[in-house]
Short mmCIF file of N, CA and C in Angstrom, two decimals:
data_model
loop_
_atom_site.label_atom_id
_atom_site.label_comp_id
_atom_site.label_asym_id
_atom_site.label_seq_id
_atom_site.Cartn_x
_atom_site.Cartn_y
_atom_site.Cartn_z
N MET U 277 -3.72 4.24 -25.46
CA MET U 277 -3.11 4.38 -24.55
C MET U 277 -2.19 3.14 -23.88
N THR U 278 -1.02 3.28 -23.46
CA THR U 278 -0.28 2.23 -23.09
C THR U 278 -0.48 1.71 -21.84
N TYR U 279 -0.08 0.77 -21.42
CA TYR U 279 -0.19 0.20 -19.90
C TYR U 279 0.55 1.06 -19.02
N TRP U 280 1.96 1.69 -19.45
CA TRP U 280 2.61 2.62 -18.58
C TRP U 280 1.85 3.82 -18.40
N THR U 281 1.35 4.15 -19.50
CA THR U 281 0.26 5.65 -19.43
C THR U 281 -0.79 5.37 -18.28
N LEU U 282 -1.43 4.34 -18.34
CA LEU U 282 -2.33 3.98 -17.22
C LEU U 282 -1.80 3.80 -15.78
N ASN U 283 -0.64 3.09 -15.81
CA ASN U 283 -0.06 3.14 -14.51
C ASN U 283 0.41 4.42 -13.92
N ALA U 284 0.71 5.49 -14.85
CA ALA U 284 1.14 6.74 -14.35
C ALA U 284 0.06 7.44 -13.48
N PHE U 285 -0.90 6.95 -13.69
CA PHE U 285 -2.48 7.48 -13.03
C PHE U 285 -2.58 7.04 -11.52
N PHE U 286 -1.81 5.95 -11.42
CA PHE U 286 -1.80 5.07 -10.16
C PHE U 286 -0.46 5.50 -9.17
N LEU U 287 0.63 5.38 -10.13
CA LEU U 287 1.89 5.48 -9.49
C LEU U 287 2.44 7.01 -9.12
N VAL U 288 2.01 7.86 -9.89
CA VAL U 288 2.36 9.31 -9.66
C VAL U 288 1.74 9.87 -8.20
N PRO U 289 0.31 9.63 -8.08
CA PRO U 289 -0.23 10.09 -6.74
C PRO U 289 0.32 9.21 -5.64
N ALA U 290 0.52 7.98 -5.59
CA ALA U 290 1.14 7.10 -4.79
C ALA U 290 2.31 7.53 -4.30
N ALA U 291 3.19 7.77 -5.23
CA ALA U 291 4.50 8.27 -5.04
C ALA U 291 4.59 9.62 -4.25
N LEU U 292 3.81 10.56 -4.70
CA LEU U 292 3.61 11.94 -4.03
C LEU U 292 3.10 11.72 -2.56
N ALA U 293 2.17 10.93 -2.42
CA ALA U 293 1.69 10.56 -0.94
C ALA U 293 2.80 9.87 -0.03
N ALA U 294 3.47 8.99 -0.67
CA ALA U 294 4.53 8.43 0.06
C ALA U 294 5.60 9.33 0.31
N ALA U 295 6.14 10.42 -0.62
CA ALA U 295 7.14 11.21 -0.43
C ALA U 295 6.63 12.31 0.68
N THR U 296 5.41 12.52 0.71
CA THR U 296 4.74 13.50 1.65
C THR U 296 4.75 12.95 2.98
N ALA U 297 4.52 11.52 3.35
CA ALA U 297 4.66 10.83 4.39
C ALA U 297 6.17 10.58 4.86
N LEU U 298 6.88 10.56 4.08
CA LEU U 298 8.32 10.47 4.46
C LEU U 298 8.85 11.74 4.99
N LEU U 299 8.28 12.83 4.74
CA LEU U 299 8.56 14.04 5.15
C LEU U 299 8.14 14.54 6.28
N ARG U 300 7.10 13.83 6.91
CA ARG U 300 6.54 14.07 8.21
C ARG U 300 7.21 13.28 9.29
N PRO U 301 8.44 13.43 9.82
CA PRO U 301 8.87 12.60 10.67
C PRO U 301 8.17 12.44 11.96
N ARG U 302 7.62 13.54 12.38
CA ARG U 302 6.78 13.47 13.70
C ARG U 302 5.59 12.58 13.63
N ARG U 303 4.94 12.36 12.61
CA ARG U 303 4.01 11.30 12.69
C ARG U 303 4.34 10.07 11.96
N ARG U 304 5.60 9.83 11.44
CA ARG U 304 6.21 8.76 10.77
C ARG U 304 6.58 7.83 11.58
N PRO U 305 6.23 6.50 12.00
CA PRO U 305 6.86 5.68 12.84
C PRO U 305 8.05 5.19 12.22
N ARG U 306 9.22 4.96 13.20
CA ARG U 306 10.57 4.66 12.67
C ARG U 306 10.59 3.27 11.92
N TYR U 307 9.74 2.69 11.93
CA TYR U 307 9.83 1.51 11.06
C TYR U 307 9.15 1.53 9.81
N PHE U 308 8.79 2.93 9.32
CA PHE U 308 7.82 3.02 8.24
C PHE U 308 8.57 2.54 6.92
N ALA U 309 9.77 2.82 6.74
CA ALA U 309 10.51 2.75 5.52
C ALA U 309 10.76 1.06 5.50
N ALA U 310 11.36 0.40 6.65
CA ALA U 310 11.59 -0.74 6.47
C ALA U 310 10.13 -1.80 6.39
N ALA U 311 9.08 -1.34 6.83
CA ALA U 311 7.99 -1.98 6.60
C ALA U 311 7.55 -1.68 5.23
N ALA U 312 7.53 -0.97 4.82
CA ALA U 312 7.29 -0.59 3.34
C ALA U 312 8.25 -1.52 2.33
N ALA U 313 9.51 -1.59 2.69
CA ALA U 313 10.39 -2.44 2.02
C ALA U 313 10.13 -3.93 1.98
N VAL U 314 9.83 -4.41 3.19
CA VAL U 314 9.64 -5.62 3.35
C VAL U 314 8.25 -6.19 2.60
N THR U 315 7.17 -5.32 2.81
CA THR U 315 6.11 -5.24 2.16
C THR U 315 6.07 -5.42 0.59
N ALA U 316 7.04 -4.60 0.14
CA ALA U 316 7.19 -4.55 -1.55
C ALA U 316 7.78 -5.85 -1.95
N VAL U 317 8.99 -6.24 -1.08
CA VAL U 317 9.54 -7.60 -1.59
C VAL U 317 8.59 -8.75 -1.68
N VAL U 318 7.67 -8.75 -0.64
CA VAL U 318 6.91 -9.91 -0.68
C VAL U 318 5.69 -9.78 -1.61
N LEU U 319 5.14 -8.46 -1.87
CA LEU U 319 3.96 -8.11 -2.73
C LEU U 319 4.81 -8.28 -4.13
N LEU U 320 5.62 -8.01 -4.40
CA LEU U 320 6.31 -8.18 -6.06
C LEU U 320 6.65 -9.63 -6.04
N ALA U 321 7.13 -10.38 -5.13
CA ALA U 321 7.43 -11.80 -5.44
C ALA U 321 6.20 -12.48 -5.45
N LEU U 322 5.20 -12.25 -4.95
CA LEU U 322 3.83 -13.00 -5.20
C LEU U 322 3.17 -12.48 -6.47
N THR U 323 3.20 -11.24 -6.75
CA THR U 323 2.88 -10.92 -7.98
C THR U 323 3.38 -11.66 -9.08
N ALA U 324 4.79 -11.63 -9.09
CA ALA U 324 5.76 -12.58 -10.18
C ALA U 324 5.11 -13.90 -10.20
N LEU U 325 4.97 -14.56 -9.02
CA LEU U 325 4.80 -15.90 -8.88
C LEU U 325 3.18 -16.28 -9.72
N PHE U 326 2.37 -15.51 -9.05
CA PHE U 326 0.96 -15.90 -9.46
C PHE U 326 0.65 -15.23 -10.81
N ASP U 327 1.24 -14.23 -11.29
CA ASP U 327 1.07 -13.62 -12.60
C ASP U 327 1.69 -14.42 -13.67
N ASN U 328 2.71 -14.95 -13.40
CA ASN U 328 3.46 -15.81 -14.36
C ASN U 328 2.47 -17.09 -14.58
N VAL U 329 2.16 -17.74 -13.20
CA VAL U 329 1.37 -19.05 -13.45
C VAL U 329 -0.12 -18.67 -14.24
N MET U 330 -0.89 -17.53 -13.98
CA MET U 330 -1.82 -17.43 -14.51
C MET U 330 -1.76 -16.96 -15.93
N ILE U 331 -0.72 -16.35 -16.45
CA ILE U 331 -0.65 -15.98 -17.99
C ILE U 331 -0.07 -17.34 -18.51
N ARG U 332 0.62 -18.03 -17.92
CA ARG U 332 1.11 -19.37 -18.63
C ARG U 332 -0.04 -20.22 -18.78
N ALA U 333 -1.08 -20.34 -17.89
CA ALA U 333 -2.37 -21.17 -17.81
C ALA U 333 -3.28 -20.59 -19.11
N GLY U 334 -3.13 -19.28 -19.35
CA GLY U 334 -3.92 -18.74 -20.34
C GLY U 334 -5.04 -18.00 -19.86
N LEU U 335 -5.10 -17.80 -18.61
CA LEU U 335 -6.26 -17.14 -17.92
C LEU U 335 -6.35 -15.76 -18.37
N PHE U 336 -5.34 -15.00 -18.88
CA PHE U 336 -5.16 -13.76 -19.48
C PHE U 336 -4.18 -13.39 -20.11
N TRP U 337 -4.14 -12.29 -20.88
CA TRP U 337 -3.05 -11.93 -21.87
C TRP U 337 -2.94 -10.44 -22.01
N TYR U 338 -2.01 -9.93 -22.56
CA TYR U 338 -1.87 -8.70 -22.75
C TYR U 338 -1.72 -8.11 -24.12
N ASN U 339 -2.40 -7.16 -24.55
CA ASN U 339 -2.26 -6.48 -26.09
C ASN U 339 -0.72 -6.40 -26.34
N GLU U 340 -0.24 -7.01 -27.20
CA GLU U 340 1.34 -6.60 -27.58
C GLU U 340 1.66 -5.19 -27.80
N ASP U 341 0.50 -4.49 -28.35
CA ASP U 341 0.83 -3.12 -28.90
C ASP U 341 0.93 -2.22 -27.72
N ARG U 342 0.57 -2.54 -26.37
CA ARG U 342 0.60 -1.70 -25.61
C ARG U 342 1.46 -1.89 -24.50
N ILE U 343 2.03 -3.13 -24.40
CA ILE U 343 3.15 -3.37 -23.34
C ILE U 343 4.55 -2.53 -23.88
N SER U 344 5.54 -2.85 -22.88
CA SER U 344 6.82 -2.16 -23.10
C SER U 344 7.69 -3.27 -23.86
N GLY U 345 7.32 -4.52 -23.67
CA GLY U 345 8.23 -5.49 -24.21
C GLY U 345 9.13 -5.95 -23.19
N ALA U 346 9.44 -5.49 -22.03
CA ALA U 346 10.15 -5.95 -20.97
C ALA U 346 9.25 -7.09 -19.98
N PHE U 347 9.82 -8.17 -19.76
CA PHE U 347 9.18 -9.09 -18.98
C PHE U 347 9.95 -9.56 -17.65
N ALA U 348 9.29 -10.10 -16.76
CA ALA U 348 9.82 -10.85 -15.67
C ALA U 348 9.05 -12.18 -15.75
N GLY U 349 9.80 -13.13 -16.59
CA GLY U 349 9.06 -14.39 -16.94
C GLY U 349 8.24 -14.24 -17.94
N ALA U 350 6.84 -14.52 -17.77
CA ALA U 350 6.01 -14.17 -18.76
C ALA U 350 5.07 -12.94 -18.39
N ALA U 351 5.39 -12.39 -17.36
CA ALA U 351 4.46 -10.95 -16.81
C ALA U 351 5.30 -9.90 -17.38
N PRO U 352 4.54 -9.00 -18.06
CA PRO U 352 5.27 -7.68 -18.37
C PRO U 352 5.56 -6.93 -17.21
N LEU U 353 6.28 -6.06 -17.41
CA LEU U 353 6.91 -5.17 -16.25
C LEU U 353 5.73 -4.11 -15.51
N GLU U 354 4.82 -3.84 -16.51
CA GLU U 354 3.79 -3.10 -16.43
C GLU U 354 2.96 -3.75 -15.34
N ASP U 355 2.77 -4.95 -15.22
CA ASP U 355 1.98 -5.59 -14.17
C ASP U 355 2.43 -5.31 -12.82
N PHE U 356 3.63 -4.82 -12.53
CA PHE U 356 4.06 -4.88 -11.20
C PHE U 356 3.75 -3.48 -10.69
N ALA U 357 3.11 -2.46 -11.30
CA ALA U 357 2.88 -1.16 -11.04
C ALA U 357 1.80 -1.31 -9.93
N TYR U 358 0.80 -2.23 -10.20
CA TYR U 358 -0.29 -1.99 -8.89
C TYR U 358 0.13 -2.45 -7.53
N PRO U 359 0.90 -3.65 -7.25
CA PRO U 359 1.32 -4.01 -6.01
C PRO U 359 2.41 -2.80 -5.71
N LEU U 360 3.15 -2.24 -6.48
CA LEU U 360 4.13 -1.03 -6.27
C LEU U 360 3.27 0.12 -5.53
N ALA U 361 2.03 0.60 -6.43
CA ALA U 361 1.27 1.62 -5.87
C ALA U 361 0.57 1.37 -4.54
N ALA U 362 0.35 0.24 -4.27
CA ALA U 362 -0.30 -0.08 -2.82
C ALA U 362 0.93 -0.23 -1.95
N VAL U 363 1.92 -0.61 -2.27
CA VAL U 363 2.91 -0.43 -1.19
C VAL U 363 3.46 0.96 -0.88
N LEU U 364 3.22 1.85 -1.80
CA LEU U 364 3.63 3.22 -1.59
C LEU U 364 2.25 3.94 -0.93
N LEU U 365 1.26 3.61 -1.46
CA LEU U 365 0.03 4.53 -1.08
C LEU U 365 -0.74 4.24 0.36
N LEU U 366 -0.74 2.92 0.63
CA LEU U 366 -1.27 2.59 1.87
C LEU U 366 -0.62 2.87 3.01
N PRO U 367 0.59 2.70 3.45
CA PRO U 367 1.50 3.24 4.50
C PRO U 367 1.46 4.72 4.42
N ALA U 368 1.54 5.30 3.14
CA ALA U 368 1.49 6.85 3.33
C ALA U 368 0.22 7.52 4.01
N LEU U 369 -1.17 6.69 3.45
CA LEU U 369 -2.21 7.17 4.13
C LEU U 369 -2.51 6.99 5.50
N TRP U 370 -1.88 5.80 5.85
CA TRP U 370 -1.78 5.42 7.17
C TRP U 370 -1.15 6.67 8.13
N VAL U 371 -0.04 6.99 7.53
CA VAL U 371 0.63 8.03 8.18
C VAL U 371 0.00 9.50 8.03
N LEU U 372 -0.54 9.64 6.97
CA LEU U 372 -1.08 11.02 6.81
C LEU U 372 -2.44 11.38 7.20
N LEU U 373 -3.30 10.49 7.28
CA LEU U 373 -4.90 10.72 7.98
C LEU U 373 -4.75 10.80 9.35
N PRO U 374 -5.38 11.90 9.78
CA PRO U 374 -5.39 12.16 11.23
C PRO U 374 -5.81 11.01 12.09
N GLY U 375 -5.25 10.73 13.12
CA GLY U 375 -5.39 10.03 14.40
C GLY U 375 -5.23 8.60 14.06
N HIS U 376 -4.35 8.08 12.94
CA HIS U 376 -4.17 6.73 12.42
C HIS U 376 -2.57 6.33 12.89
N ALA U 377 -1.84 7.18 12.92
CA ALA U 377 -0.35 6.89 13.19
C ALA U 377 -0.20 6.88 14.45
N PRO U 378 0.62 6.16 15.06
CA PRO U 378 1.14 6.16 16.53
C PRO U 378 1.87 7.17 16.72
N ALA U 379 2.01 7.90 18.14
CA ALA U 379 2.76 9.00 18.50
C ALA U 379 4.21 8.43 18.46
N PRO U 380 5.09 9.42 17.98
CA PRO U 380 6.55 9.03 17.97
C PRO U 380 7.20 8.26 19.28
N GLY U 381 7.59 7.17 18.81
CA GLY U 381 8.23 6.38 19.96
C GLY U 381 7.19 5.42 20.57
N ALA U 382 6.08 5.36 20.19
CA ALA U 382 4.90 4.82 21.11
C ALA U 382 5.06 3.18 20.90
N GLY U 383 5.22 2.43 21.71
CA GLY U 383 5.30 0.95 21.51
C GLY U 383 4.04 0.48 21.67
N PRO U 384 4.09 -0.97 21.83
CA PRO U 384 2.70 -1.55 22.25
C PRO U 384 2.47 -1.34 23.51
N VAL U 385 1.03 -1.21 23.78
CA VAL U 385 0.67 -1.04 25.09
C VAL U 385 0.66 -2.48 25.95
N SER U 386 1.19 -2.17 27.14
CA SER U 386 1.37 -3.33 28.18
C SER U 386 0.00 -3.90 28.49
N GLY U 387 -0.27 -5.10 28.46
CA GLY U 387 -1.34 -5.63 28.97
C GLY U 387 -2.68 -5.22 28.05
N ALA U 388 -2.56 -4.98 26.76
CA ALA U 388 -3.56 -4.64 26.09
C ALA U 388 -4.37 -5.86 25.59
N GLY U 389 -5.69 -5.41 25.71
CA GLY U 389 -6.47 -6.56 25.42
C GLY U 389 -8.00 -6.09 25.14
N PRO U 390 -9.07 -6.86 25.22
CA PRO U 390 -10.31 -5.92 25.12
C PRO U 390 -10.59 -5.25 26.31
N GLY U 391 -11.00 -4.00 25.90
CA GLY U 391 -11.25 -3.16 26.99
C GLY U 391 -10.07 -2.48 27.74
N ARG U 392 -8.72 -2.68 27.09
CA ARG U 392 -7.65 -2.48 27.97
C ARG U 392 -6.76 -1.93 27.30
N GLY U 393 -6.64 -1.53 25.84
CA GLY U 393 -5.93 -0.97 24.94
C GLY U 393 -5.84 0.55 25.07
N ALA U 394 -5.02 1.23 24.48
CA ALA U 394 -4.90 2.94 24.23
C ALA U 394 -6.08 3.32 23.44
N GLY U 395 -6.80 4.20 24.18
CA GLY U 395 -7.92 4.92 23.80
C GLY U 395 -9.22 4.21 23.84
N SER U 396 -9.38 3.00 24.76
CA SER U 396 -10.47 2.34 25.03
C SER U 396 -11.19 2.98 26.20
N ARG U 397 -12.37 2.90 26.26
CA ARG U 397 -13.13 3.43 27.39
C ARG U 397 -12.66 3.27 28.78
N ALA U 398 -12.31 1.65 28.84
CA ALA U 398 -11.95 1.43 30.18
C ALA U 398 -10.63 1.81 30.61
N SER U 399 -9.58 2.18 29.62
CA SER U 399 -8.43 2.83 29.87
C SER U 399 -8.45 4.37 30.30
N SER U 400 -9.45 5.13 29.68
CA SER U 400 -9.35 6.28 29.69
C SER U 400 -10.39 6.86 30.93
N GLY U 401 -10.98 5.94 31.36
CA GLY U 401 -12.14 6.33 32.24
C GLY U 401 -13.26 7.49 31.64
N LYS U 402 -13.37 7.57 30.51
CA LYS U 402 -14.28 8.79 30.01
C LYS U 402 -15.32 7.95 29.20
N PRO U 403 -16.56 8.34 29.29
CA PRO U 403 -17.71 7.58 28.71
C PRO U 403 -17.69 8.01 27.18
N HIS U 404 -18.11 6.96 26.30
CA HIS U 404 -18.24 7.17 24.87
C HIS U 404 -19.37 8.51 24.70
N PRO U 405 -18.94 9.19 23.61
CA PRO U 405 -19.66 10.66 23.43
C PRO U 405 -21.28 10.27 23.36
N LYS U 406 -21.67 9.08 22.80
CA LYS U 406 -23.05 8.82 22.54
C LYS U 406 -23.67 8.51 23.91
N GLU U 407 -22.71 8.01 24.99
CA GLU U 407 -23.31 7.80 26.15
C GLU U 407 -23.62 8.79 27.06
N GLN U 408 -23.11 10.02 26.71
CA GLN U 408 -23.11 11.30 27.57
C GLN U 408 -24.62 11.86 27.22
N PRO U 409 -25.12 12.51 28.57
CA PRO U 409 -26.61 13.01 28.52
C PRO U 409 -26.76 14.02 27.46
#
């Protein structure tokens, strides 16, 4: 099994989840794509930097028979699949899981702090479910 075949097990579900999240505009914050793009640039740059350092230091290596032969420095391109899967999957799950994405157009809560943010008992005036008789 090549590294690209192994990566497909991570990248395909992550891409499907990201596509599903992008197709749900009512739950998706307006900054979703921009935040994912910035995160991708940062994670891929850090992966390139640290993987090259670790490979050149001899901390790990790759089986030559299982890599594509395309490199970014000393790191094979296959090595960038995991940060890419994280960039696709984690924000998508945040949008798709119930109760985790903000309402459309919702901005930061004014004066939010301990006991004062949206959904806290202090702001809603309702007792916690475990506190009810």
